[in-house]
CSV table of C-alpha atoms in Angstrom, one decimal:
chain,number,residue,atom,x,y,z
A,1,THR,CA,14.1,-55.1,16.2
A,2,ASN,CA,17.1,-53.0,17.5
A,3,HIS,CA,15.7,-49.7,16.4
A,4,ASN,CA,12.3,-50.4,17.9
A,5,ALA,CA,14.0,-51.4,21.2
A,6,GLU,CA,15.9,-48.1,21.2
A,7,LEU,CA,12.7,-46.1,20.6
A,8,LEU,CA,10.8,-48.1,23.2
A,9,SER,CA,13.5,-47.4,25.8
A,10,ILE,CA,13.1,-43.7,25.0
A,11,ALA,CA,9.4,-43.9,25.7
A,12,VAL,CA,9.4,-46.2,28.7
A,13,HIS,CA,12.6,-45.4,30.7
A,14,ARG,CA,13.1,-41.7,29.9
A,15,MET,CA,9.5,-40.7,29.3
A,16,GLY,CA,10.9,-38.6,26.5
A,17,LYS,CA,14.3,-37.8,25.1
A,18,THR,CA,15.7,-35.3,22.6
A,19,PHE,CA,18.3,-35.6,19.9
A,20,GLU,CA,20.2,-33.1,17.8
A,21,CYS,CA,19.5,-35.0,14.6
A,22,LEU,CA,18.0,-38.2,13.2
A,23,SER,CA,19.9,-41.5,13.8
A,24,GLU,CA,19.8,-44.5,11.5
A,25,GLN,CA,17.4,-46.1,13.9
A,26,HIS,CA,15.1,-43.1,13.8
A,27,ILE,CA,15.2,-43.0,10.0
A,28,ALA,CA,14.4,-46.7,9.7
A,29,TRP,CA,11.4,-46.2,12.0
A,30,LEU,CA,10.1,-43.1,10.2
A,31,LYS,CA,10.2,-45.0,6.9
A,32,GLU,CA,7.8,-47.6,8.3
A,33,GLN,CA,5.0,-45.1,9.2
A,34,ARG,CA,1.9,-44.5,7.1
A,35,VAL,CA,0.7,-41.1,8.3
A,36,PHE,CA,2.1,-38.0,10.0
A,37,PHE,CA,0.8,-34.7,11.1
A,38,VAL,CA,2.1,-31.2,10.3
A,39,ALA,CA,1.6,-28.3,12.7
A,40,THR,CA,2.2,-24.6,11.8
A,41,ALA,CA,0.9,-21.2,12.9
A,42,ALA,CA,0.5,-17.7,11.7
A,43,ASP,CA,2.2,-14.9,13.7
A,44,LYS,CA,-1.3,-13.7,14.5
A,45,GLY,CA,-4.2,-15.9,13.8
A,46,HIS,CA,-4.9,-19.6,13.6
A,47,VAL,CA,-2.8,-22.7,14.4
A,48,ASN,CA,-3.1,-25.4,11.7
A,49,VAL,CA,-2.7,-29.1,11.9
A,50,SER,CA,-2.7,-31.2,8.7
A,51,PRO,CA,-2.6,-35.1,8.4
A,52,LYS,CA,-0.5,-36.5,5.6
A,53,GLY,CA,-0.9,-39.8,3.8
A,54,TYR,CA,0.9,-41.4,0.9
A,55,VAL,CA,4.0,-41.2,3.2
A,56,GLN,CA,6.1,-43.9,1.6
A,57,GLY,CA,6.1,-42.1,-1.7
A,58,THR,CA,6.0,-38.5,-0.7
A,59,PHE,CA,8.2,-38.2,2.4
A,60,ALA,CA,12.0,-38.1,2.2
A,61,ILE,CA,14.9,-37.9,4.6
A,62,LEU,CA,17.4,-35.7,2.9
A,63,SER,CA,20.0,-35.8,5.7
A,64,PRO,CA,20.1,-36.4,9.5
A,65,LYS,CA,19.0,-32.8,9.9
A,66,SER,CA,16.7,-32.3,6.9
A,67,VAL,CA,13.5,-33.9,5.7
A,68,ALA,CA,11.0,-33.0,2.9
A,69,TYR,CA,7.6,-34.0,1.8
A,70,LEU,CA,5.3,-33.3,-1.2
A,71,ASP,CA,2.5,-30.9,-0.7
A,72,PHE,CA,-0.7,-31.7,-2.6
A,73,THR,CA,-3.6,-29.4,-3.7
A,74,GLY,CA,-6.6,-29.3,-1.5
A,75,SER,CA,-9.2,-26.8,-0.3
A,76,GLY,CA,-6.7,-25.1,2.0
A,77,ALA,CA,-3.1,-24.0,1.9
A,78,GLU,CA,-2.2,-23.0,5.5
A,79,THR,CA,1.2,-24.7,5.8
A,80,VAL,CA,2.6,-22.8,2.8
A,81,ALA,CA,1.2,-19.5,4.0
A,82,HIS,CA,2.7,-20.0,7.5
A,83,SER,CA,6.0,-21.1,6.0
A,84,LEU,CA,6.2,-17.9,4.0
A,85,GLN,CA,5.5,-15.8,7.1
A,86,ASN,CA,7.7,-17.4,9.8
A,87,GLY,CA,8.8,-20.9,8.8
A,88,ARG,CA,7.9,-22.5,12.2
A,89,ILE,CA,6.9,-26.2,11.8
A,90,THR,CA,6.6,-29.4,13.7
A,91,LEU,CA,6.1,-32.9,12.1
A,92,CYS,CA,4.6,-35.5,14.4
A,93,PHE,CA,4.8,-39.3,13.7
A,94,VAL,CA,2.8,-41.8,15.8
A,95,ALA,CA,3.1,-45.6,15.9
A,96,PHE,CA,-0.3,-47.1,15.4
A,97,LYS,CA,1.2,-50.6,15.7
A,98,GLY,CA,4.1,-52.2,17.6
A,99,ASP,CA,5.8,-50.2,20.3
A,100,PRO,CA,4.1,-47.1,21.6
A,101,VAL,CA,6.3,-44.3,20.2
A,102,ILE,CA,5.7,-40.7,19.2
A,103,MET,CA,8.4,-38.7,17.4
A,104,ARG,CA,8.3,-35.0,16.7
A,105,LEU,CA,10.6,-33.2,14.3
A,106,TYR,CA,10.9,-29.5,15.2
A,107,GLY,CA,12.3,-27.2,12.5
A,108,THR,CA,12.1,-24.4,10.0
A,109,SER,CA,10.3,-24.9,6.8
A,110,LYS,CA,10.9,-23.6,3.2
A,111,VAL,CA,8.5,-23.8,0.4
A,112,VAL,CA,9.7,-24.9,-3.0
A,113,PRO,CA,7.0,-24.5,-5.7
A,114,ARG,CA,6.5,-27.2,-8.2
A,115,ALA,CA,8.0,-25.2,-11.0
A,116,ALA,CA,11.3,-24.8,-9.0
A,117,ALA,CA,11.4,-28.3,-7.4
A,118,GLU,CA,13.3,-30.3,-10.1
A,119,SER,CA,16.3,-31.0,-7.9
A,120,PHE,CA,14.2,-32.5,-5.2
A,121,LEU,CA,12.0,-34.8,-7.4
A,122,PRO,CA,14.4,-37.9,-7.4
A,123,ASN,CA,13.7,-38.2,-3.7
A,124,PHE,CA,10.1,-39.1,-4.3
A,125,GLU,CA,8.1,-41.5,-6.4
A,126,ALA,CA,7.3,-40.4,-10.0
A,127,GLU,CA,3.7,-41.4,-9.5
A,128,PHE,CA,3.3,-38.4,-7.2
A,129,THR,CA,5.7,-35.8,-8.7
A,130,GLN,CA,4.1,-36.2,-12.1
A,131,HIS,CA,0.6,-35.8,-10.8
A,132,SER,CA,-1.3,-32.5,-11.5
A,133,GLY,CA,-2.2,-32.2,-7.8
A,134,PHE,CA,1.4,-31.9,-6.7
A,135,ARG,CA,1.9,-28.2,-5.9
A,136,ALA,CA,5.1,-27.8,-3.8
A,137,VAL,CA,7.9,-29.4,-1.8
A,138,ILE,CA,8.1,-28.5,1.9
A,139,VAL,CA,11.7,-28.7,3.1
A,140,VAL,CA,12.3,-28.8,6.8
A,141,ASP,CA,15.6,-28.0,8.5
A,142,VAL,CA,15.3,-30.0,11.7
A,143,HIS,CA,16.8,-28.5,14.9
A,144,ARG,CA,15.2,-30.8,17.5
A,145,VAL,CA,14.2,-34.5,17.4
A,146,GLN,CA,12.0,-35.6,20.3
A,147,GLY,CA,10.9,-39.1,21.1
A,148,SER,CA,8.2,-39.8,23.7
A,149,CYS,CA,5.7,-42.4,24.8
A,150,GLY,CA,2.5,-43.2,23.0
A,151,PHE,CA,0.9,-45.2,25.8
A,152,SER,CA,-2.6,-43.8,25.2
A,153,ILE,CA,-2.5,-44.1,21.4
A,154,PRO,CA,-4.8,-46.9,20.1
A,155,ILE,CA,-3.6,-49.7,17.8
A,156,PHE,CA,-4.8,-49.7,14.3
A,157,ASP,CA,-4.4,-52.0,11.3
A,158,TYR,CA,-3.3,-50.4,8.1
A,159,VAL,CA,-5.7,-51.4,5.3
A,160,SER,CA,-4.8,-49.2,2.3
A,161,GLU,CA,-4.3,-45.7,1.0
A,162,ARG,CA,-7.3,-43.7,-0.2
A,163,ASP,CA,-7.0,-42.9,-3.9
A,164,ILE,CA,-9.6,-40.2,-3.9
A,165,LEU,CA,-7.2,-37.3,-4.0
A,166,LYS,CA,-5.2,-38.8,-6.8
A,167,GLU,CA,-8.3,-39.7,-8.8
A,168,ASN,CA,-9.8,-36.3,-8.3
A,169,PHE,CA,-6.9,-34.4,-9.7
A,170,ALA,CA,-6.2,-37.0,-12.4
A,171,LYS,CA,-9.2,-35.5,-14.1
A,172,LYS,CA,-7.5,-32.1,-14.3
A,173,ASP,CA,-4.6,-31.1,-16.5
A,174,ASN,CA,-1.8,-28.9,-15.1
A,175,ASP,CA,-3.6,-25.7,-16.3
A,176,GLN,CA,-6.9,-26.7,-14.7
A,177,ALA,CA,-5.1,-27.6,-11.4
A,178,ASN,CA,-3.3,-24.2,-11.5
A,179,ASP,CA,-6.7,-22.4,-12.0
A,180,TYR,CA,-8.0,-24.3,-9.0
A,181,ARG,CA,-5.1,-23.2,-6.8
A,182,ILE,CA,-5.5,-19.6,-7.9
A,183,LEU,CA,-9.1,-19.6,-6.8
A,184,LYS,CA,-8.8,-21.7,-3.6
A,185,ASN,CA,-5.1,-21.6,-2.6
A,186,SER,CA,-4.2,-17.9,-3.1
A,187,PHE,CA,-4.9,-17.0,0.6
A,188,SER,CA,-4.9,-18.7,4.0
A,189,ILE,CA,-7.9,-18.4,6.4
A,190,ASP,CA,-6.0,-15.4,7.9
A,191,LEU,CA,-5.6,-13.7,4.5
A,192,LEU,CA,-1.9,-14.5,4.1
A,193,PRO,CA,-0.7,-15.2,0.6
A,194,SER,CA,-0.2,-18.9,-0.2
A,195,ILE,CA,0.7,-21.3,-3.0
A,196,GLY,CA,-1.9,-20.1,-5.6
A,197,HIS,CA,-0.8,-16.4,-5.1
A,198,ARG,CA,1.3,-14.6,-7.6
A,199,ILE,CA,4.0,-14.4,-4.8
A,200,LEU,CA,4.8,-18.1,-5.5
A,201,ASN,CA,3.1,-18.7,-8.8
A,202,ASN,CA,4.4,-16.8,-11.8
A,203,LYS,CA,1.5,-18.0,-13.9
A,204,ALA,CA,-1.0,-16.5,-11.5
A,205,PRO,CA,-2.6,-13.0,-12.1
A,206,LEU,CA,-3.3,-10.6,-9.3
A,207,VAL,CA,-6.5,-11.6,-7.6
A,208,ALA,CA,-9.1,-10.0,-5.4
A,209,ALA,CA,-9.6,-11.7,-2.0
A,210,ARG,CA,-13.2,-12.3,-1.2
A,211,PHE,CA,-14.6,-14.1,1.9
A,212,LYS,CA,-17.0,-16.8,1.3
A,213,GLU,CA,-18.3,-19.6,3.6
A,214,GLY,CA,-15.4,-19.2,6.0
A,215,PHE,CA,-12.6,-19.1,3.4
A,216,TRP,CA,-10.8,-16.4,1.4
A,217,PHE,CA,-11.0,-17.0,-2.4
A,218,GLY,CA,-8.9,-15.4,-5.1
A,219,TYR,CA,-11.0,-13.9,-7.9
A,220,LYS,CA,-9.5,-12.7,-11.2
A,221,ASP,CA,-12.3,-10.2,-11.9
A,222,MET,CA,-11.5,-7.1,-9.8
A,223,SER,CA,-12.9,-3.7,-9.1
A,224,TRP,CA,-10.5,-0.7,-9.0
A,225,PRO,CA,-10.3,-0.7,-5.2
A,226,GLU,CA,-9.7,-4.4,-5.2
A,227,TRP,CA,-6.9,-4.0,-7.8
A,228,ILE,CA,-5.2,-1.3,-5.7
A,229,TRP,CA,-5.4,-3.5,-2.6
A,230,SER,CA,-4.1,-6.5,-4.4
A,231,SER,CA,-1.2,-4.6,-6.0
A,232,TRP,CA,-0.2,-3.0,-2.7
A,233,ASN,CA,-0.5,-6.4,-0.9
A,234,PHE,CA,1.7,-8.1,-3.5
A,235,TRP,CA,4.5,-5.5,-3.5
A,236,SER,CA,4.5,-5.0,0.3
A,237,PHE,CA,4.8,-8.7,0.8
A,238,ARG,CA,7.6,-9.0,-1.8
A,239,ALA,CA,9.4,-6.2,0.0
A,240,ASN,CA,8.7,-8.0,3.4
A,241,LEU,CA,7.1,-4.9,4.8
A,242,GLN,CA,5.4,-5.0,8.2
A,243,SER,CA,2.2,-3.0,9.0
A,244,ARG,CA,4.2,-0.4,10.8
A,245,ASP,CA,6.4,0.1,7.7
A,246,ILE,CA,3.4,0.5,5.5
A,247,ALA,CA,1.8,3.0,7.9
A,248,MET,CA,5.0,5.0,8.0
A,249,MET,CA,5.3,5.0,4.2
A,250,ALA,CA,1.7,6.1,3.9
A,251,PHE,CA,2.2,8.9,6.4
A,252,GLY,CA,5.4,10.0,4.6
A,253,GLY,CA,3.4,10.1,1.3
A,254,LEU,CA,0.7,12.3,2.9
A,255,LEU,CA,3.3,14.7,4.3
A,256,ALA,CA,5.1,14.9,0.9
A,257,PHE,CA,1.8,15.5,-0.9
A,258,ALA,CA,0.9,18.2,1.7
A,259,TRP,CA,4.3,19.9,1.2
A,260,PHE,CA,3.9,19.8,-2.6
A,261,GLN,CA,0.5,21.3,-2.4
A,262,ALA,CA,1.7,24.1,-0.1
A,263,THR,CA,4.7,25.0,-2.1
A,264,SER,CA,2.7,24.9,-5.3
A,265,THR,CA,0.2,27.3,-3.8
A,266,ARG,CA,2.9,29.8,-2.6
A,267,SER,CA,4.6,29.7,-6.0
A,268,ALA,CA,1.3,30.5,-7.7
A,269,ASP,CA,0.6,33.6,-5.5
A,270,PRO,CA,1.4,37.0,-7.3
């Protein structure tokens, strides 16, 4: 087809080419794909790569410079955490049949929690937007489109989608799915707040972060030290405070307390 010919020319003759936005040919090719990969990273910490399926019901092209996809509940929530912190994101599509093409969409991501995503829902299939496992829409403002060769990528035949994720969360109602997200999706592996956290989930309580088997879990039962940490963590993130800001505020508080103690002592002297 014409759009495949254009993409192949990108891969073969140019060994890579960049575009400011998605063309009609790019869009047609993207809609044919069955899987893509999402890469994000914390400012300090881990780089995450997530594969995405159910593409033809959960991925949407909003404009030549904007795409979006549905984010589903799983054991991790790295993409949301990184999007909250810095918004850096790359989507990578690979042709597993036909011409050897790789397409990367570089952009800035925004998280729209399920409760606030109503205006985006018509872009996706109702089978997925009504599912209890759907937790957010990830919207990507694309600033670079890059096509390149996929000469070393093997050829695969598409057989079917796996229904395991849909079946697993079909057993849970929305409240049960929300409880799961509070427990397992409140924090990233670098202890950043994510989709289950009160930052993005008004139904979520403050939770204590506890490390278990390589992950941070959010527990509702808290000791007093945990409650103080959770409250401070919540409000400092809401105010977008950096570590230096927090340290300066703490230092200022200590100075104010010391000044208050000194003046109180002098005023009490006969």
